[in-house]
mmCIF file of C-alpha atoms in Angstrom:
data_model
loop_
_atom_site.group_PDB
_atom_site.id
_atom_site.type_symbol
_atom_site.label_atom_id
_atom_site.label_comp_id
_atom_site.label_asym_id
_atom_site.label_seq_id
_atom_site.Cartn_x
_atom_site.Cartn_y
_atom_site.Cartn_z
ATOM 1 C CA UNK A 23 -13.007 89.365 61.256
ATOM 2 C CA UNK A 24 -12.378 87.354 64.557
ATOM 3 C CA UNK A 25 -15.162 84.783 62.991
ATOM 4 C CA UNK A 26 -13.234 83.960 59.733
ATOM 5 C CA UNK A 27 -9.807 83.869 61.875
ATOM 6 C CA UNK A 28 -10.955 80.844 64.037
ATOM 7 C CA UNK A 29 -12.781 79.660 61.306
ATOM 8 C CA UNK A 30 -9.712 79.842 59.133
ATOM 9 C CA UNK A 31 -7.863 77.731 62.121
ATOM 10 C CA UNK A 32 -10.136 75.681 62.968
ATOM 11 C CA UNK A 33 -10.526 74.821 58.758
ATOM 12 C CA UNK A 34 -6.328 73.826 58.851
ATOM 13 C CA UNK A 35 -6.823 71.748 62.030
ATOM 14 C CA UNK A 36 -9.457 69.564 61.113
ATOM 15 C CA UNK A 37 -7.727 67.677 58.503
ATOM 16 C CA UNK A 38 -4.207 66.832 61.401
ATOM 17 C CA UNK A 39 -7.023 66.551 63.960
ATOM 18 C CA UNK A 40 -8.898 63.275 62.002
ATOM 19 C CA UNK A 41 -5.381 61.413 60.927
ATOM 20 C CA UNK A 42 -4.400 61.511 64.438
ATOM 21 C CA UNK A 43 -7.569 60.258 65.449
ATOM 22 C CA UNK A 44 -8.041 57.936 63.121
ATOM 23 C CA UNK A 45 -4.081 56.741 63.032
ATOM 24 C CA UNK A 46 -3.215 57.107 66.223
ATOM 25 C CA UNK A 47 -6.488 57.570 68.846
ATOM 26 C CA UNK A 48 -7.942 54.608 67.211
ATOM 27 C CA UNK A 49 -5.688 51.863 67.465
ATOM 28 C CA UNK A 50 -5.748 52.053 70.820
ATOM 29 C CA UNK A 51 -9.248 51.799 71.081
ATOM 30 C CA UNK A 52 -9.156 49.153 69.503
ATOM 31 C CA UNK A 53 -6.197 47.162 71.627
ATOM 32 C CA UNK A 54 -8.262 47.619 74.645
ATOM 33 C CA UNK A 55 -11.322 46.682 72.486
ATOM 34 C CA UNK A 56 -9.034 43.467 71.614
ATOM 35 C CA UNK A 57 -7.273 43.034 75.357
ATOM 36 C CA UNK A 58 -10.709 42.114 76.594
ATOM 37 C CA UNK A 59 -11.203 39.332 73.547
ATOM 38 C CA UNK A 60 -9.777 35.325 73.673
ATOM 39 C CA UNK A 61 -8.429 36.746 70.072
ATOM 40 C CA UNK A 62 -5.625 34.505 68.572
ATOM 41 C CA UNK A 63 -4.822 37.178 65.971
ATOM 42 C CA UNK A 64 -5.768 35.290 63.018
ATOM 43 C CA UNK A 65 -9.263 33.798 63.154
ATOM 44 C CA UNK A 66 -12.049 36.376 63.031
ATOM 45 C CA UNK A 67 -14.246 34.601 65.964
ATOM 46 C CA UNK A 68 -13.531 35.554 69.295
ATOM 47 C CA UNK A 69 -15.813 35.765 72.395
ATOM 48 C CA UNK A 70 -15.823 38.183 74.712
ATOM 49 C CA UNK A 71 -13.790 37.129 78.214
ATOM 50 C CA UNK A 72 -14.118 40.743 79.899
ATOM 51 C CA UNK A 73 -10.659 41.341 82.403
ATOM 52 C CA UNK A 74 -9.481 37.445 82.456
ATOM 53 C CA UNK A 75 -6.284 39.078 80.386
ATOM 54 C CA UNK A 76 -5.628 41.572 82.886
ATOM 55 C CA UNK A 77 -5.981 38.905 85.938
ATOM 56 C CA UNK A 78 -4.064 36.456 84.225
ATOM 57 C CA UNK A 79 -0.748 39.277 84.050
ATOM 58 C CA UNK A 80 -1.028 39.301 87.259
ATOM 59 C CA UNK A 81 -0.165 35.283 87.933
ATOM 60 C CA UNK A 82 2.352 35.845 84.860
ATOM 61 C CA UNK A 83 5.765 35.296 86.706
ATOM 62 C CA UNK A 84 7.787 35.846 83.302
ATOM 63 C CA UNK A 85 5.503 39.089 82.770
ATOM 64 C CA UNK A 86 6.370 39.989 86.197
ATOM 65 C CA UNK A 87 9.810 39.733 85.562
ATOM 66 C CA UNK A 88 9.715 41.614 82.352
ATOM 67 C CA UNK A 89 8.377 44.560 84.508
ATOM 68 C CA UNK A 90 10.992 44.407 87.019
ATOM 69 C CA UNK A 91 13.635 44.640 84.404
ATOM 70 C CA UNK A 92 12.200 47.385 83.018
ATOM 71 C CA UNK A 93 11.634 48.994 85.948
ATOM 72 C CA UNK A 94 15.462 48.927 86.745
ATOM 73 C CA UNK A 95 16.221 49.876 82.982
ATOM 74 C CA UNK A 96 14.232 52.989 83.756
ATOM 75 C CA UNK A 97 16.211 53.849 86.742
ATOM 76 C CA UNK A 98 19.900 53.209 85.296
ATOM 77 C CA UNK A 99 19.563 54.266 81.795
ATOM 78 C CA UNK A 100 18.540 57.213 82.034
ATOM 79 C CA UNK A 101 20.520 58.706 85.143
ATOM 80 C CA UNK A 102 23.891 57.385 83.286
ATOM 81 C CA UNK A 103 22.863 58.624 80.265
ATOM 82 C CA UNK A 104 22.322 62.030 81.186
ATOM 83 C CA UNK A 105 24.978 62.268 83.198
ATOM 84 C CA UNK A 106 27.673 60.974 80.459
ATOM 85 C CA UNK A 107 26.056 63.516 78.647
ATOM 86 C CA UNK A 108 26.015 66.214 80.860
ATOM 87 C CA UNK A 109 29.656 66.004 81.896
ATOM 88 C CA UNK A 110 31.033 65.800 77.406
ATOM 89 C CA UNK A 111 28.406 68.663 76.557
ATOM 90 C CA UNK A 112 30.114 70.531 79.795
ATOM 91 C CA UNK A 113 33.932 69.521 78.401
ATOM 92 C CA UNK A 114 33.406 70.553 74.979
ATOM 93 C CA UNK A 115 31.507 73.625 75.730
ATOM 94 C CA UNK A 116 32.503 75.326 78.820
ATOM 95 C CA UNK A 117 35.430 72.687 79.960
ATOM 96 C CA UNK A 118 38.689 74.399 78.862
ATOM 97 C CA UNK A 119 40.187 77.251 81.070
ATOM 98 C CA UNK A 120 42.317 80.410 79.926
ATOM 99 C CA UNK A 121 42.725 81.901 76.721
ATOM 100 C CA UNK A 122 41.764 85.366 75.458
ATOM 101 C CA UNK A 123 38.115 83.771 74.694
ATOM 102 C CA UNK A 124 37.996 82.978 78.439
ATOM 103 C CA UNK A 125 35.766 80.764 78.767
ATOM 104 C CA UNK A 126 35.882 77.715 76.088
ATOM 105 C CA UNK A 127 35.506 74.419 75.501
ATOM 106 C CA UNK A 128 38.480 71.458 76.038
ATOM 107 C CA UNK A 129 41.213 70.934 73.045
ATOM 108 C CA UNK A 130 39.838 69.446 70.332
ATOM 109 C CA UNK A 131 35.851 69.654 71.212
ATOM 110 C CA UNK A 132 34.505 70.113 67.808
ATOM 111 C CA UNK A 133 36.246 66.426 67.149
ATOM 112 C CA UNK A 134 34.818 65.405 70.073
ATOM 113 C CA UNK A 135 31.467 66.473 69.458
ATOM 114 C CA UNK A 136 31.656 64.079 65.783
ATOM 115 C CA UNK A 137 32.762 61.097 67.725
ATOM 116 C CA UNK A 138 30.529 61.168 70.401
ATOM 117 C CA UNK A 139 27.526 61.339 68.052
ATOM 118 C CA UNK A 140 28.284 59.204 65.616
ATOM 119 C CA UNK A 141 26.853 56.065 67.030
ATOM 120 C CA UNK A 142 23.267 58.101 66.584
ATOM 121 C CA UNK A 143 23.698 57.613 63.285
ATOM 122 C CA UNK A 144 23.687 53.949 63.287
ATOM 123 C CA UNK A 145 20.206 52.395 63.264
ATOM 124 C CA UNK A 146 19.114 49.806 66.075
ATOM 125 C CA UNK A 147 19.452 47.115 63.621
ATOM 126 C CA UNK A 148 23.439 47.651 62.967
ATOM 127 C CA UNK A 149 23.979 48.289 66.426
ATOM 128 C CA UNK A 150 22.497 44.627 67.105
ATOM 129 C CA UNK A 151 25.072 43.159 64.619
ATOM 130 C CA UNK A 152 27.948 45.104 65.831
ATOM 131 C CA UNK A 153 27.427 44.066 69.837
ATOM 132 C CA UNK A 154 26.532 40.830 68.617
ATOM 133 C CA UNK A 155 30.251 40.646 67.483
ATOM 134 C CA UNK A 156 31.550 42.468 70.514
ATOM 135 C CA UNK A 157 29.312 39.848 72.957
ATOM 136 C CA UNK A 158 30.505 36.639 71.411
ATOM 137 C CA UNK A 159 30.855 34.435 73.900
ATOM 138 C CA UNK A 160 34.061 33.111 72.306
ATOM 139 C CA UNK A 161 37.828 34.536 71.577
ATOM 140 C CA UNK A 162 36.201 35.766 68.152
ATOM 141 C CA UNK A 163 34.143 38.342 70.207
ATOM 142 C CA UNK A 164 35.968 41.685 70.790
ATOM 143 C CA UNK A 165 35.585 41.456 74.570
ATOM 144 C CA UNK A 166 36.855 38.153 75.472
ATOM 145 C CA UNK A 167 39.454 37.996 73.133
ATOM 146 C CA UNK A 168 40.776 41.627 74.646
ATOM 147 C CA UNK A 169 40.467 39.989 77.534
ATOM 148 C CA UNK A 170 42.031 36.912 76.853
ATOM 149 C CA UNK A 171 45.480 38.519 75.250
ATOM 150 C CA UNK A 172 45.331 40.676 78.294
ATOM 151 C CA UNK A 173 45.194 37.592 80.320
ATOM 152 C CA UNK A 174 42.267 37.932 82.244
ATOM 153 C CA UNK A 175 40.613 35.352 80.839
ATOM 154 C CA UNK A 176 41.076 31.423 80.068
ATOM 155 C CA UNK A 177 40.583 31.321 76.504
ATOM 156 C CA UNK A 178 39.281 27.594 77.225
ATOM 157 C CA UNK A 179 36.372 29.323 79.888
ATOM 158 C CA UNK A 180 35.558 33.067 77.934
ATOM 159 C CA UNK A 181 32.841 34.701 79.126
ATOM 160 C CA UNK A 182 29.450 34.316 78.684
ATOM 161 C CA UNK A 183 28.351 37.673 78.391
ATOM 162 C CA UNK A 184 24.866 37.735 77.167
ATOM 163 C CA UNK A 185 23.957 33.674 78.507
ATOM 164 C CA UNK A 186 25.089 35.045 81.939
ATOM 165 C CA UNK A 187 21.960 35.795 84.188
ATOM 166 C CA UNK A 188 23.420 38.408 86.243
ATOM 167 C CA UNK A 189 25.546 40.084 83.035
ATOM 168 C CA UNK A 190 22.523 39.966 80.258
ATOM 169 C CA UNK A 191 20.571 42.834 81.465
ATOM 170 C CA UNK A 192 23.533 45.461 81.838
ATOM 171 C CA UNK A 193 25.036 44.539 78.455
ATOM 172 C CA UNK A 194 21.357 45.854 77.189
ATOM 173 C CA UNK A 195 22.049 48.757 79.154
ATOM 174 C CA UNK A 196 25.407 49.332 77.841
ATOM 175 C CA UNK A 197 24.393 49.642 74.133
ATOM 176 C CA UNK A 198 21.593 52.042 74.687
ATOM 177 C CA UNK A 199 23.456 54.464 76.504
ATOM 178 C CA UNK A 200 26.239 54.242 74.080
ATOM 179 C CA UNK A 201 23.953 54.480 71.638
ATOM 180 C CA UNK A 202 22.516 57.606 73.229
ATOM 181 C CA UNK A 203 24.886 59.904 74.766
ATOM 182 C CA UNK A 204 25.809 61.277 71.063
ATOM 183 C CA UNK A 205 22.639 62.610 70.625
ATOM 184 C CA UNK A 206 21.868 64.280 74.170
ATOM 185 C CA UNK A 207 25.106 65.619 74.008
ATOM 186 C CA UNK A 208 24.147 67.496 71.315
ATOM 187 C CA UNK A 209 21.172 68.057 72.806
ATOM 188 C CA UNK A 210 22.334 70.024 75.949
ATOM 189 C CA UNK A 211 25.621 71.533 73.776
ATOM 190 C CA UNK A 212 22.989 73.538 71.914
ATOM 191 C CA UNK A 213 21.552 74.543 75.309
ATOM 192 C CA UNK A 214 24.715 75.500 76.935
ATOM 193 C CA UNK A 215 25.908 77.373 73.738
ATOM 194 C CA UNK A 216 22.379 79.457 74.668
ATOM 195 C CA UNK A 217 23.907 80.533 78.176
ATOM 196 C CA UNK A 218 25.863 83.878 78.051
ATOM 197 C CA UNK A 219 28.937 83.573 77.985
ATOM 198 C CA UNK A 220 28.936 86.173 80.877
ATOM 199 C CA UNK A 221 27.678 83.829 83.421
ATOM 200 C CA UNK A 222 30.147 81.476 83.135
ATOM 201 C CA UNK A 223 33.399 84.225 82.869
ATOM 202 C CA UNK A 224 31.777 85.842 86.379
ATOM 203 C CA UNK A 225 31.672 82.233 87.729
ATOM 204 C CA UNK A 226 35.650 81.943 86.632
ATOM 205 C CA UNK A 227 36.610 85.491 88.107
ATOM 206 C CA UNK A 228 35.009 84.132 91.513
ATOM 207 C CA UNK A 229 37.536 81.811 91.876
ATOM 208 C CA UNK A 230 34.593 78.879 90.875
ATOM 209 C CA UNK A 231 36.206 75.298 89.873
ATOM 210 C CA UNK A 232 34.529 73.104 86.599
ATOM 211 C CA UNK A 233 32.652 71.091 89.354
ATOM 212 C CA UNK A 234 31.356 74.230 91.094
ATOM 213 C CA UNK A 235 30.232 75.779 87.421
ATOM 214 C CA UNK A 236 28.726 72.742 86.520
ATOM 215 C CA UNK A 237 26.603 72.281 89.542
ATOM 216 C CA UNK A 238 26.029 76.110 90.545
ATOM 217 C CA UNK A 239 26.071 77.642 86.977
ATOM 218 C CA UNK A 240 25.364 74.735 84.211
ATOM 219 C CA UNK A 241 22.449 72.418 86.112
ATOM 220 C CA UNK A 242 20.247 74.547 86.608
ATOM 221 C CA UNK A 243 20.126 76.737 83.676
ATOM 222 C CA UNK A 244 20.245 73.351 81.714
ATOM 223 C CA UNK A 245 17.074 72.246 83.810
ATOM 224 C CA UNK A 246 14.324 72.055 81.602
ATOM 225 C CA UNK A 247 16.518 69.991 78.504
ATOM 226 C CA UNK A 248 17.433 67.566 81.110
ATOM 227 C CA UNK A 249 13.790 66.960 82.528
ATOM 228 C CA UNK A 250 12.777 66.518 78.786
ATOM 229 C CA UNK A 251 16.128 64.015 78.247
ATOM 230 C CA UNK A 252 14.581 62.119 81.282
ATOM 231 C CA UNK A 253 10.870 61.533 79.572
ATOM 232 C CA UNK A 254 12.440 60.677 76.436
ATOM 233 C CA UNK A 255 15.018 58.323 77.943
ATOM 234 C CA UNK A 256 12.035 56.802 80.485
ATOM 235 C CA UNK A 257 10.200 55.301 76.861
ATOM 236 C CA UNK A 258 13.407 53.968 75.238
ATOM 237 C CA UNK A 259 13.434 51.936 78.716
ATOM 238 C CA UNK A 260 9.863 50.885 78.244
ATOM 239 C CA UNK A 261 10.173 49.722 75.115
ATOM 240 C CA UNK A 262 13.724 47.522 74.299
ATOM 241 C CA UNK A 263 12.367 45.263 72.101
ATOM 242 C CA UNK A 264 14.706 45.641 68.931
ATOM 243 C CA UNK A 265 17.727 44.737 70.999
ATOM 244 C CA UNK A 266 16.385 42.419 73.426
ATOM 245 C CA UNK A 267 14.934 40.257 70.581
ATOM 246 C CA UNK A 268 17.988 40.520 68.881
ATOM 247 C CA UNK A 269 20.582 40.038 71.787
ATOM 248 C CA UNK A 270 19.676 38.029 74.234
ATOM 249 C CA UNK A 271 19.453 34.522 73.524
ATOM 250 C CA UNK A 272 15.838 32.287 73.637
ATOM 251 C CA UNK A 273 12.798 30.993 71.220
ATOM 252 C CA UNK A 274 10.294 33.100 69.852
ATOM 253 C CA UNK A 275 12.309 36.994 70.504
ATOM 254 C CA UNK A 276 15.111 36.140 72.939
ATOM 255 C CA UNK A 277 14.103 37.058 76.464
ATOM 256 C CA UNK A 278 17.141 34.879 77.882
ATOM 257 C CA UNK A 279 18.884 33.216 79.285
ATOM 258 C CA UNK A 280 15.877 32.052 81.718
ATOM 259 C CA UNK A 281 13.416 35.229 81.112
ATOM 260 C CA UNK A 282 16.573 36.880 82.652
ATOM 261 C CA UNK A 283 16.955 39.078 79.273
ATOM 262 C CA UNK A 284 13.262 39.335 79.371
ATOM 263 C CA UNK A 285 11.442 43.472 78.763
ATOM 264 C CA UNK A 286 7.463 44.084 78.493
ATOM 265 C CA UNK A 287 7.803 44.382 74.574
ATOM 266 C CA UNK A 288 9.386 40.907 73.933
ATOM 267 C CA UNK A 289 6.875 38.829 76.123
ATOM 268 C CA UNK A 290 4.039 40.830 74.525
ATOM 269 C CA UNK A 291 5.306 39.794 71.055
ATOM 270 C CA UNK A 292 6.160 36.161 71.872
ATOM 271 C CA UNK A 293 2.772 35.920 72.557
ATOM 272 C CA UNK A 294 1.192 38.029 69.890
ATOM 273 C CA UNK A 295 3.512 36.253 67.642
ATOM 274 C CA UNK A 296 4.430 33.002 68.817
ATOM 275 C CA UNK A 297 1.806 31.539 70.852
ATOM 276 C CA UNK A 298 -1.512 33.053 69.096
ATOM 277 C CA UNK A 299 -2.465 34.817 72.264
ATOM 278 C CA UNK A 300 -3.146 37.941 71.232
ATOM 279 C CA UNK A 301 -5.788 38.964 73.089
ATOM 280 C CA UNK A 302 -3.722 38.506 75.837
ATOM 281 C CA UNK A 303 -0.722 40.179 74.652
ATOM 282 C CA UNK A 304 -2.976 43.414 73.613
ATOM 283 C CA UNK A 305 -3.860 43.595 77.326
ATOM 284 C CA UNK A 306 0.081 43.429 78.102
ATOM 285 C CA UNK A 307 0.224 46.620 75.309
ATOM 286 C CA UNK A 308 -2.898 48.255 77.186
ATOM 287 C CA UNK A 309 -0.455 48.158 80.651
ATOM 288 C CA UNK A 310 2.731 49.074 79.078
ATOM 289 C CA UNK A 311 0.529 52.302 77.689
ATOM 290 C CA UNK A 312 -0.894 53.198 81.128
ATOM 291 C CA UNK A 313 2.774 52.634 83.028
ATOM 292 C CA UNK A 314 4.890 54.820 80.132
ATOM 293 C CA UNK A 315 1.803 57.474 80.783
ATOM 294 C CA UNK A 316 1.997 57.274 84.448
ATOM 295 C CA UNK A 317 6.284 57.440 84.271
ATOM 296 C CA UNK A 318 5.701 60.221 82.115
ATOM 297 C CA UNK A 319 3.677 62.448 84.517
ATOM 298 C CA UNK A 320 5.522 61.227 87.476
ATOM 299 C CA UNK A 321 9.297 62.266 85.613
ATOM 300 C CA UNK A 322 7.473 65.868 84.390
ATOM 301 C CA UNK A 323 5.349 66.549 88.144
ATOM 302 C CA UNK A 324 8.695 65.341 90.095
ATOM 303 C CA UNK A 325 11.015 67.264 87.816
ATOM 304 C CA UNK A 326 9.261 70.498 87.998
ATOM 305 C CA UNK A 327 11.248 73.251 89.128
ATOM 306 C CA UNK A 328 10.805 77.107 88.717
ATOM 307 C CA UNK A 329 11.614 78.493 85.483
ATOM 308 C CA UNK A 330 15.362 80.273 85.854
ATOM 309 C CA UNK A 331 15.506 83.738 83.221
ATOM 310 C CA UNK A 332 18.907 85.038 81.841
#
């Protein structure tokens, strides 16, 4: 009977087992196959050039300084992120005080909770448009011409936001985590809601403040949704491309002003793309794989604390 049970299972996971290998295992095979090619991505003959690609990242100062912005996108985006997140999910859950229910959420949360998320709904592509309107770098954008009726701005000298070296790369960072919070505030609301309610009303009797419930209480019951929040947030920062191509000025994907708006994904595609080096750009792929893997690990090993039962 034990025989025809694994052989039952093992029957149902052979057919999930070969699409993923052959969809997903495969392809990157056969990037690294590719990274270690001249290929242009269009003609068929290519000669083998073993790790030139790989040594020639390494004297890539714009590749370099896609890296670095990433790097800092995976620091920042995540960390604000969660904590936006962390600090609605705790107001609209466990925020409000008194009341025969106790313990409750602030006025009004279940509006709250709609508003917050509904920028998840929007796809990347209408979220491109709408900043695009909200970045103009005249009084027809949103911003400047707030800003210029407030009078903190010449309307004959708006600013620049997203041709602005030192502004380009947080404006990217302000539409993802707008774009996010919605959706890991649902995320840990459906945790907290999983927290008895008795925890929290022993906290309150204890004469414990929000900030002492949130930290003492909240955190680290909420441990393990945050840690996965973190992985999940660390790839969005890897990747960028949709609103980096579409945002930031430049030829061939955007990147600007000066490589100064400039992620892994877009000068990987500019040269898949734009410049027929794709060989090259598959070995850019290869090391965006191995750093999101080795983020990944890092985040989940670093992370790790002991499981908390209630």
């Amino acid at each position: 009977m034990r025989k025809g049970q694994y052989r039952f299972v093992a029957g149902f996971l052979l057919a999930p087992l070969a699409l993923y290998l052959i969809f997903v295992i495969w392809p990157y095979i056969q990037t690294f196959g590719y990274s270690l090619t001249d290929w242009s991505g269009e003609s068929p003959n290519f000669k083998f050039v073993g790790l030139d690609n790989y040594t020639a990242l390494f004297h890539d100062d714009v590749f370099k300084q896609a890296i670095w912005h990433n790097v800092l996108l995976l620091v920042f985006i995540p960390v604000l992120t969660i904590l936006i997140s962390l600090f609605f999910a705790f107001m609209v859950n466990v925020g409000g005080r008194g009341g025969a229910g106790g313990v409750s959420g602030v006025k009004g949360s279940n509006i709250y909770k709609i508003i917050y998320f509904f920028p998840q709904v929007l796809s990347l592509a209408i979220l491109a448009v709408l900043f695009q309107a909200l970045y103009r770098s005249d009084e027809g954008g949103l911003l400047n011409g707030i800003l210029i009726k407030l009078g903190l701005v010449d309307a004959n000298s708006p600013i620049e936001w997203m041709n602005n070296p030192k502004l380009v790369l947080w404006c990217l960072m302000v539409v993802i985590i707008w774009h996010g919070v919605g959706f890991y505030l649902v995320l840990f609301s459906a945790a907290m809601q999983s927290i008895p309610r008795e925890i929290y009303e022993a906290a309150l009797l204890d004469g414990a403040g929000r900030s002492q419930t949130f930290f003492r209480v909240t955190l680290p019951l909420l441990w393990e949704s945050v840690q996965t929040a973190w992985v999940y947030l660390g790839i969005v920062a890897m990747d960028m491309f949709v609103l980096a191509s579409t945002l930031t000025p430049g030829t061939g994907f955007g990147g600007g002003p000066d490589h100064h708006g400039e992620v892994i994904a877009t000068v990987l595609m500019r040269n898949f793309l734009y410049f027929g080096k794709s060989g090259y750009a598959c070995a850019m792929g290869i090391v965006m794989l191995v750093l999101t893997m080795i983020i990944s690990v890092i985040t989940l090993r670093a992370t790790r604390r002991e499981r908390i039962e209630f």
